[in-house]
GROMACS .gro file of C-alpha atoms in nm:
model
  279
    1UNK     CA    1 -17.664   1.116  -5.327
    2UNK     CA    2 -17.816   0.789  -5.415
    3UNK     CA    3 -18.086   0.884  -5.574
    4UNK     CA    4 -17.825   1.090  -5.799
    5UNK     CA    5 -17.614   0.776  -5.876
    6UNK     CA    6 -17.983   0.634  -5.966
    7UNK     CA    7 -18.067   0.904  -6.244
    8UNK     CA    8 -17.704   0.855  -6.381
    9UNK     CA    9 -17.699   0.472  -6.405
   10UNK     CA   10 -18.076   0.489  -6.583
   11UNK     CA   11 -17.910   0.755  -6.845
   12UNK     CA   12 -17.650   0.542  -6.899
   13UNK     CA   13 -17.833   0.203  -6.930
   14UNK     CA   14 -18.082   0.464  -7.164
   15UNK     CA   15 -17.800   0.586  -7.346
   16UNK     CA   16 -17.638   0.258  -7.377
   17UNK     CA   17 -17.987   0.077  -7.521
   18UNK     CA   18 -18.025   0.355  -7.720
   19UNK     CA   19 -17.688   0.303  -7.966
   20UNK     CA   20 -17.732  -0.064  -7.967
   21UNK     CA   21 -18.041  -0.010  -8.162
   22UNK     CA   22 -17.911   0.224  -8.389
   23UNK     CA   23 -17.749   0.098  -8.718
   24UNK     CA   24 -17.359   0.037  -8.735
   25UNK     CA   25 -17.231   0.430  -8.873
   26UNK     CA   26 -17.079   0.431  -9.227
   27UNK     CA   27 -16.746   0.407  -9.110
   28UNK     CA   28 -16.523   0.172  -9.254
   29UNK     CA   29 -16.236  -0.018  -8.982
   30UNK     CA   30 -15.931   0.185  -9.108
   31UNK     CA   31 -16.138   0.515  -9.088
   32UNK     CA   32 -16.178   0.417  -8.702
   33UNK     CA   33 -15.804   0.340  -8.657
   34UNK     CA   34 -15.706   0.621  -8.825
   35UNK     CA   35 -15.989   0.806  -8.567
   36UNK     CA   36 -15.915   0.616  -8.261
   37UNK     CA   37 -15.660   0.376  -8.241
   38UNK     CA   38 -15.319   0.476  -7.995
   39UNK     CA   39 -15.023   0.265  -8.017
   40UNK     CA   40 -14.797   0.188  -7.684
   41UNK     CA   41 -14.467   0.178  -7.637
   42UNK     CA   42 -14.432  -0.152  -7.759
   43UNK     CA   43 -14.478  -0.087  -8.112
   44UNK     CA   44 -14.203  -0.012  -8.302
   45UNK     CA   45 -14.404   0.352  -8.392
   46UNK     CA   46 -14.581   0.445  -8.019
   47UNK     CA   47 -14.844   0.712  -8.099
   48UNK     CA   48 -15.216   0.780  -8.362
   49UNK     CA   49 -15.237   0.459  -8.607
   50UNK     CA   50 -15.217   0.549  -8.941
   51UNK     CA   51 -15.305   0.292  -9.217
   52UNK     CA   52 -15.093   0.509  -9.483
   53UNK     CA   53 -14.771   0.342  -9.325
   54UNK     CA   54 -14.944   0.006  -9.443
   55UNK     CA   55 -15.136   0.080  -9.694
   56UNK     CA   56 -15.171  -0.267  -9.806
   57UNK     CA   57 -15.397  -0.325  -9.502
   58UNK     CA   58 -15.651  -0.113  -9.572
   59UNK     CA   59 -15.915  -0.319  -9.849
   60UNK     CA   60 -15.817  -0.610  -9.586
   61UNK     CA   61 -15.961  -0.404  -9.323
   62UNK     CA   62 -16.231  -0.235  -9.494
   63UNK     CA   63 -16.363  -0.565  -9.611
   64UNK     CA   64 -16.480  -0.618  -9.291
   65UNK     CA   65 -16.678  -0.341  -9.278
   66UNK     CA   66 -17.050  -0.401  -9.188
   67UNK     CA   67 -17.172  -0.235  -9.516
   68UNK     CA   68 -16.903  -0.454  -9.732
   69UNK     CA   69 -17.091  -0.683  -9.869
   70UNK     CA   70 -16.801  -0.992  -9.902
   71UNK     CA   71 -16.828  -1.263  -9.632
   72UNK     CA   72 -16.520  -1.409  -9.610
   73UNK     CA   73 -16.130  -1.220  -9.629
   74UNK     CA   74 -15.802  -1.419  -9.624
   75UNK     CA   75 -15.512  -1.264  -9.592
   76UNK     CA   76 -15.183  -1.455  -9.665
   77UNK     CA   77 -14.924  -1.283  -9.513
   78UNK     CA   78 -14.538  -1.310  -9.421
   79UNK     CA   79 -14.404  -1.252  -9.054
   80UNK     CA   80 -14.496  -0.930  -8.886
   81UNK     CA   81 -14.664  -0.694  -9.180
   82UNK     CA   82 -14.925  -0.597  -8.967
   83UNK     CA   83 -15.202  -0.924  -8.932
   84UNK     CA   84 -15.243  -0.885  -8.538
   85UNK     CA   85 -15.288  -0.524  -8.618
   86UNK     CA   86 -15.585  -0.606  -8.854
   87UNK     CA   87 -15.775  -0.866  -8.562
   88UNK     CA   88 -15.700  -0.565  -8.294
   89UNK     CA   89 -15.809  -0.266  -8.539
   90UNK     CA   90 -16.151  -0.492  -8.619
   91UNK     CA   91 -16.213  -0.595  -8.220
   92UNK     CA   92 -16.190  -0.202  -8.121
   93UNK     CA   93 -16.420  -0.090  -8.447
   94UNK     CA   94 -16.708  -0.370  -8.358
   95UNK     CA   95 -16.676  -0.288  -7.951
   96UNK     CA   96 -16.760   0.080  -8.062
   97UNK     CA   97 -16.929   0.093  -8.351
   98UNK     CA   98 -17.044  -0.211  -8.470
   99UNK     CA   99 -17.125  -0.457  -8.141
  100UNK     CA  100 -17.227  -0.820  -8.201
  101UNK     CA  101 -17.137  -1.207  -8.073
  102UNK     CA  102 -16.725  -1.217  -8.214
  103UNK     CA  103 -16.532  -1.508  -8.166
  104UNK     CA  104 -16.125  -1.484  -8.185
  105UNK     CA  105 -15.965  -1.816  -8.213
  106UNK     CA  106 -15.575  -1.825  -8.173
  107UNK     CA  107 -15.422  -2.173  -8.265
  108UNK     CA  108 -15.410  -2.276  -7.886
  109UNK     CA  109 -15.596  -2.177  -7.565
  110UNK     CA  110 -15.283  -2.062  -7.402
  111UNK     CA  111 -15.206  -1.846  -7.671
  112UNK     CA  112 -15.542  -1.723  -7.677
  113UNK     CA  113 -15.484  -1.610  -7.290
  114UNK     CA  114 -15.161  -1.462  -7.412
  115UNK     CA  115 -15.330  -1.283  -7.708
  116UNK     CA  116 -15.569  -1.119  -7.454
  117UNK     CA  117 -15.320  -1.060  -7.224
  118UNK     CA  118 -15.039  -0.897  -7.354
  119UNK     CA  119 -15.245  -0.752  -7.675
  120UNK     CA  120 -15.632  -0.714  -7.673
  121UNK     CA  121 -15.576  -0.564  -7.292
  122UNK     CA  122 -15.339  -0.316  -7.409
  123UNK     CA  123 -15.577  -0.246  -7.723
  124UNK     CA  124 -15.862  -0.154  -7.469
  125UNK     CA  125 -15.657   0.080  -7.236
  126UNK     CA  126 -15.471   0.253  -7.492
  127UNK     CA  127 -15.816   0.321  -7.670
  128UNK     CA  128 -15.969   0.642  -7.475
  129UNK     CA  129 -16.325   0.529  -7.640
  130UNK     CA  130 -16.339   0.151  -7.594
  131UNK     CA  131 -16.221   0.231  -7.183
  132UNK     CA  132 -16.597   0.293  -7.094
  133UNK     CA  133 -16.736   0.035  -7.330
  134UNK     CA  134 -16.575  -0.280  -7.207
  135UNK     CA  135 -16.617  -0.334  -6.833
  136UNK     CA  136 -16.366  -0.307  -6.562
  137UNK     CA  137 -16.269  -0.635  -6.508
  138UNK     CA  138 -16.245  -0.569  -6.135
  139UNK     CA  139 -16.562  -0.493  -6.084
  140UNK     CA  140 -16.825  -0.795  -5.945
  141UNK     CA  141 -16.977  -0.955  -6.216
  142UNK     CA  142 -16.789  -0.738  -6.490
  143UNK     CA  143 -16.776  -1.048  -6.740
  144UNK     CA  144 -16.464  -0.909  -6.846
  145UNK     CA  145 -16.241  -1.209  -6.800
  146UNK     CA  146 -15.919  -1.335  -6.959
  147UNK     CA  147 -16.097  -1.534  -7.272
  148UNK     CA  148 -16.417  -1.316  -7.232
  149UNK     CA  149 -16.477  -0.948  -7.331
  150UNK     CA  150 -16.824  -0.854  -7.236
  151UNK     CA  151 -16.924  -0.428  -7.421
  152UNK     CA  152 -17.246  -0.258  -7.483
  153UNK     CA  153 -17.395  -0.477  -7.743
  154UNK     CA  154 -17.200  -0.797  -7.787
  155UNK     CA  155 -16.930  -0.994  -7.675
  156UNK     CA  156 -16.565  -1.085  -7.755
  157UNK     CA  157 -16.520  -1.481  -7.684
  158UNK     CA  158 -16.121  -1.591  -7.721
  159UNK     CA  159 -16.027  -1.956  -7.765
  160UNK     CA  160 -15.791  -2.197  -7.898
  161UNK     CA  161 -15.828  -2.409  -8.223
  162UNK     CA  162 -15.747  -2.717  -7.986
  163UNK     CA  163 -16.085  -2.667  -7.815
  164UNK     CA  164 -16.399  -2.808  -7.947
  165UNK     CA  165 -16.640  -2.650  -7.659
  166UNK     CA  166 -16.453  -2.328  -7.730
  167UNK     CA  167 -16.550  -2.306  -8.087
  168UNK     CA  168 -16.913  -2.465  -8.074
  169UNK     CA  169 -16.979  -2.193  -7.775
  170UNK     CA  170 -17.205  -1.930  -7.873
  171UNK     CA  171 -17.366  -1.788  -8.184
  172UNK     CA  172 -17.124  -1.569  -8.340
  173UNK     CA  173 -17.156  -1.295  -8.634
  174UNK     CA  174 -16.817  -1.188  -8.637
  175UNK     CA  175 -16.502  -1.537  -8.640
  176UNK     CA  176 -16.140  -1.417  -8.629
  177UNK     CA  177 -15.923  -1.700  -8.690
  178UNK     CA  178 -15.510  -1.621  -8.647
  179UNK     CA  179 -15.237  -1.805  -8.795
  180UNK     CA  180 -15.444  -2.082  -8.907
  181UNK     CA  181 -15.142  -2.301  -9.052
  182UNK     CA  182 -15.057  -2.369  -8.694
  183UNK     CA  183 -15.394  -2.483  -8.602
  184UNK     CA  184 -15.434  -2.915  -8.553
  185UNK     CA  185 -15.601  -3.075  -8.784
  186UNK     CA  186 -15.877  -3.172  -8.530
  187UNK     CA  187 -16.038  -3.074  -8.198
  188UNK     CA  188 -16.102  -3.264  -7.978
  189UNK     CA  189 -16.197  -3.622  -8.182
  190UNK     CA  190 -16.477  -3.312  -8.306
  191UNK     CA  191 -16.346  -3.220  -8.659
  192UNK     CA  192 -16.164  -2.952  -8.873
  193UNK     CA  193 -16.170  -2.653  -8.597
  194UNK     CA  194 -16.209  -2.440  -8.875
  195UNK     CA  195 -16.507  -2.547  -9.004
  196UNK     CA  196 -16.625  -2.567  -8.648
  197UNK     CA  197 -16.559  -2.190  -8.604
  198UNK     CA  198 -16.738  -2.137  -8.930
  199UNK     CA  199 -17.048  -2.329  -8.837
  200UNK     CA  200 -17.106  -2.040  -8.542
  201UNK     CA  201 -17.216  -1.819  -8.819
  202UNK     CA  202 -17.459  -1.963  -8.979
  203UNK     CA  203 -17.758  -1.825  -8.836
  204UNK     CA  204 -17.646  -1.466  -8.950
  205UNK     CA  205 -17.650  -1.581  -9.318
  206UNK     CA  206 -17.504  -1.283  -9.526
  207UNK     CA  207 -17.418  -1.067  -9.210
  208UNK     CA  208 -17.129  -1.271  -9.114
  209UNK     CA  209 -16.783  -1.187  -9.123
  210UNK     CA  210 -16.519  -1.442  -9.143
  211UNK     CA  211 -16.167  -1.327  -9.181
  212UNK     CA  212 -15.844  -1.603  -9.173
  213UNK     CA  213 -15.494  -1.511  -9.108
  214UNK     CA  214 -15.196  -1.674  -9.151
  215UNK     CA  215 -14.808  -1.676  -9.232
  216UNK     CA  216 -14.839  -2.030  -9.506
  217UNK     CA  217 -14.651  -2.350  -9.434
  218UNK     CA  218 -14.589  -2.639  -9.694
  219UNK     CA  219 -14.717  -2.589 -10.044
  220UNK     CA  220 -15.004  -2.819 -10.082
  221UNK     CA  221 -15.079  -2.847  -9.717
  222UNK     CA  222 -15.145  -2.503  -9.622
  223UNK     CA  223 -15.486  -2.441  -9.491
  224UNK     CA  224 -15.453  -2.043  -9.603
  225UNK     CA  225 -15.327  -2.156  -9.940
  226UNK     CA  226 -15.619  -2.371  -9.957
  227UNK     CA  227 -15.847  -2.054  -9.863
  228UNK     CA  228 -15.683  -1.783 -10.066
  229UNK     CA  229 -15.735  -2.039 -10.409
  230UNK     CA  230 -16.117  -2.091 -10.329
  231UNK     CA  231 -16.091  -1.667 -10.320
  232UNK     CA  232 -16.084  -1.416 -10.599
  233UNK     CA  233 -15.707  -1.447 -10.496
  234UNK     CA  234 -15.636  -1.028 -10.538
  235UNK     CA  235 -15.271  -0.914 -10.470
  236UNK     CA  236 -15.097  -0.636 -10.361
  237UNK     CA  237 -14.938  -0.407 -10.619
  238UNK     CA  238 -14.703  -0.162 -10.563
  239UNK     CA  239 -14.499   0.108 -10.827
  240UNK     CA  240 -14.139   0.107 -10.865
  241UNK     CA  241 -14.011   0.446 -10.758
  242UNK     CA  242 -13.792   0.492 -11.077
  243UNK     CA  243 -14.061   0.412 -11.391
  244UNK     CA  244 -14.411   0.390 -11.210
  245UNK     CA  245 -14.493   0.027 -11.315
  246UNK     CA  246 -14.682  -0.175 -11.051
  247UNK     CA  247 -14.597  -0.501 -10.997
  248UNK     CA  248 -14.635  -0.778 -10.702
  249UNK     CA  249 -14.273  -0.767 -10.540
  250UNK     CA  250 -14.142  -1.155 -10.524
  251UNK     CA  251 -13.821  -1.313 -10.381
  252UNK     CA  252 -13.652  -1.379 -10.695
  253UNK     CA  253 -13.635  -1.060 -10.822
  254UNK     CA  254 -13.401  -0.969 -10.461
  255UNK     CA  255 -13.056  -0.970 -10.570
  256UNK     CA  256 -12.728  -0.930 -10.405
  257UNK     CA  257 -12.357  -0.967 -10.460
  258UNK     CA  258 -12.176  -1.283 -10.388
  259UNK     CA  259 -12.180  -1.366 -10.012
  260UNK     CA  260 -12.266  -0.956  -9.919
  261UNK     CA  261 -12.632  -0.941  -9.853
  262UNK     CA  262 -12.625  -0.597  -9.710
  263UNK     CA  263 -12.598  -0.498 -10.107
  264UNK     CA  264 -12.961  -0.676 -10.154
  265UNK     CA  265 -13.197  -0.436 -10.385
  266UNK     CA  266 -13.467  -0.526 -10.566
  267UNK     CA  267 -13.519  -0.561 -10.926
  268UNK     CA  268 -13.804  -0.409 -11.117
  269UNK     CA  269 -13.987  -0.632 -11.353
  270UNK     CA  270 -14.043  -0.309 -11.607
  271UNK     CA  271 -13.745  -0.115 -11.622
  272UNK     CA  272 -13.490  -0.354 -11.449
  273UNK     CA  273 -13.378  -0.084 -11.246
  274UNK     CA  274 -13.257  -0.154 -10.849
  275UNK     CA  275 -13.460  -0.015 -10.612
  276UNK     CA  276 -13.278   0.009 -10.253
  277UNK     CA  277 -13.454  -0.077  -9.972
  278UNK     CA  278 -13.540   0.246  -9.851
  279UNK     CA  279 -13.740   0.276 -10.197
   0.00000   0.00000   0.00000
């Protein structure tokens, strides 16, 4: 019997060396959500992801792709369109199929914890083929903890903007930064934690991957703002349902009658026709 459970922990250390040498698969991050990704109960939709119900999350995605060659992705976003999904779809994708040093930094350490927590942990045991990859945090020496995610290949270090020895503590080729508006302006007496976070990839030159997240703030003081102007700034673009013409839906063009906002549709900038909200 032991010498059994010998032979089948060498095949899988074998197996396990083995795919870390092999080059990340040309798969992009919403072709392994689409693949792999399960949904709980929590979600509003439980079940298979599927980026067509937000397709404006796919180039966001797919930008941070191994084989896309762009560095850095910001993504400006309002309140809950789908920018957790994004860090959780790209955590799973680079624990299977592209492993390397990630760091995930939430605006605070506590929120980190409650990131891994209530989210990442979920992510893992919902995900039939990340269960086997990240180790069973019960087991001795698992280095699975709360703010660490140890898989074949890398590692998944969690911390808080607010935590200088957090984000100067490891090499990292992969930084996901959430809701960086909320972030302090300094850590620690150390300096901008973003730049901080940034510095960690440095020694992977044009491998690294740096995507920012955030719901903006004040005009003028907004760290995304300040990070989606030094980008190529794209937008999203959808049609309107009655003439075809894309446009970028905005705020003003939401009208209503006089004190009934349950009559709110939305105006189309090319034909002027309301849209309900079902459109």
């Amino acid at each position: 019997m032991r010498t059994r459970k010998r032979a089948c922990r060498a095949l899988q250390a074998w197996q396990d060396a083995s795919e870390a040498l092999l080059p990340p698969p040309r798969l992009t991050v919403s072709q392994w959500a689409d693949a792999n990704r399960v949904l709980d109960n929590t979600s509003p939709e439980p079940g298979p992801w599927r980026t067509d119900r937000t397709p404006f999350l796919r180039e966001i995605m797919d930008s941070l792709s191994p084989m896309v060659p762009c560095e850095r992705v910001v993504f400006v976003k309002s309140a809950q369109c789908g920018g957790t999904e994004v860090l959780l779809n790209t955590c799973g994708y680079l624990m299977h199929h592209a492993p390397a040093p990630t760091l995930l930094v939430q605006p605070s350490v506590e929120m980190a914890k409650r990131f891994s927590k209530q989210r990442l942990d979920a992510l893992i045991e919902n995900t039939p083929v990340l269960r086997g990859r990240v180790k069973d945090p019960r087991s001795r020496d698992s280095g699975n903890t709360i703010l660490m995610k140890e898989f074949t290949g890398g590692v998944l270090i969690l911390t808080g903007a607010n935590s200088a020895v957090g984000l100067r503590s490891l090499p990292a080729k992969y930084v996901l930064c959430d809701e960086l508006d909320g972030w302090l302006a300094d850590a620690d007496n150390e300096g901008d934690p973003f730049t901080l976070a940034c510095k960690r990839t440095v020694a992977f030159g044009s491998q690294r991957k740096i995507l920012a997240v955030s719901t903006p703030t004040l005009e003028g003081l907004s760290r995304i703002e300040a990070l989606y102007k030094a980008s190529d700034q794209r937008r999203y673009f959808v049609p309107c349902a009655r003439c075809g013409h894309y446009q970028v839906l905005i705020w003003s063009n939401v009208v209503w009658e006089h004190d009934r906002p349950d009559t709110a549709r939305y105006r189309c900038d090319g034909c002027g026709g309301m849209l309900e909200n079902w459109q």
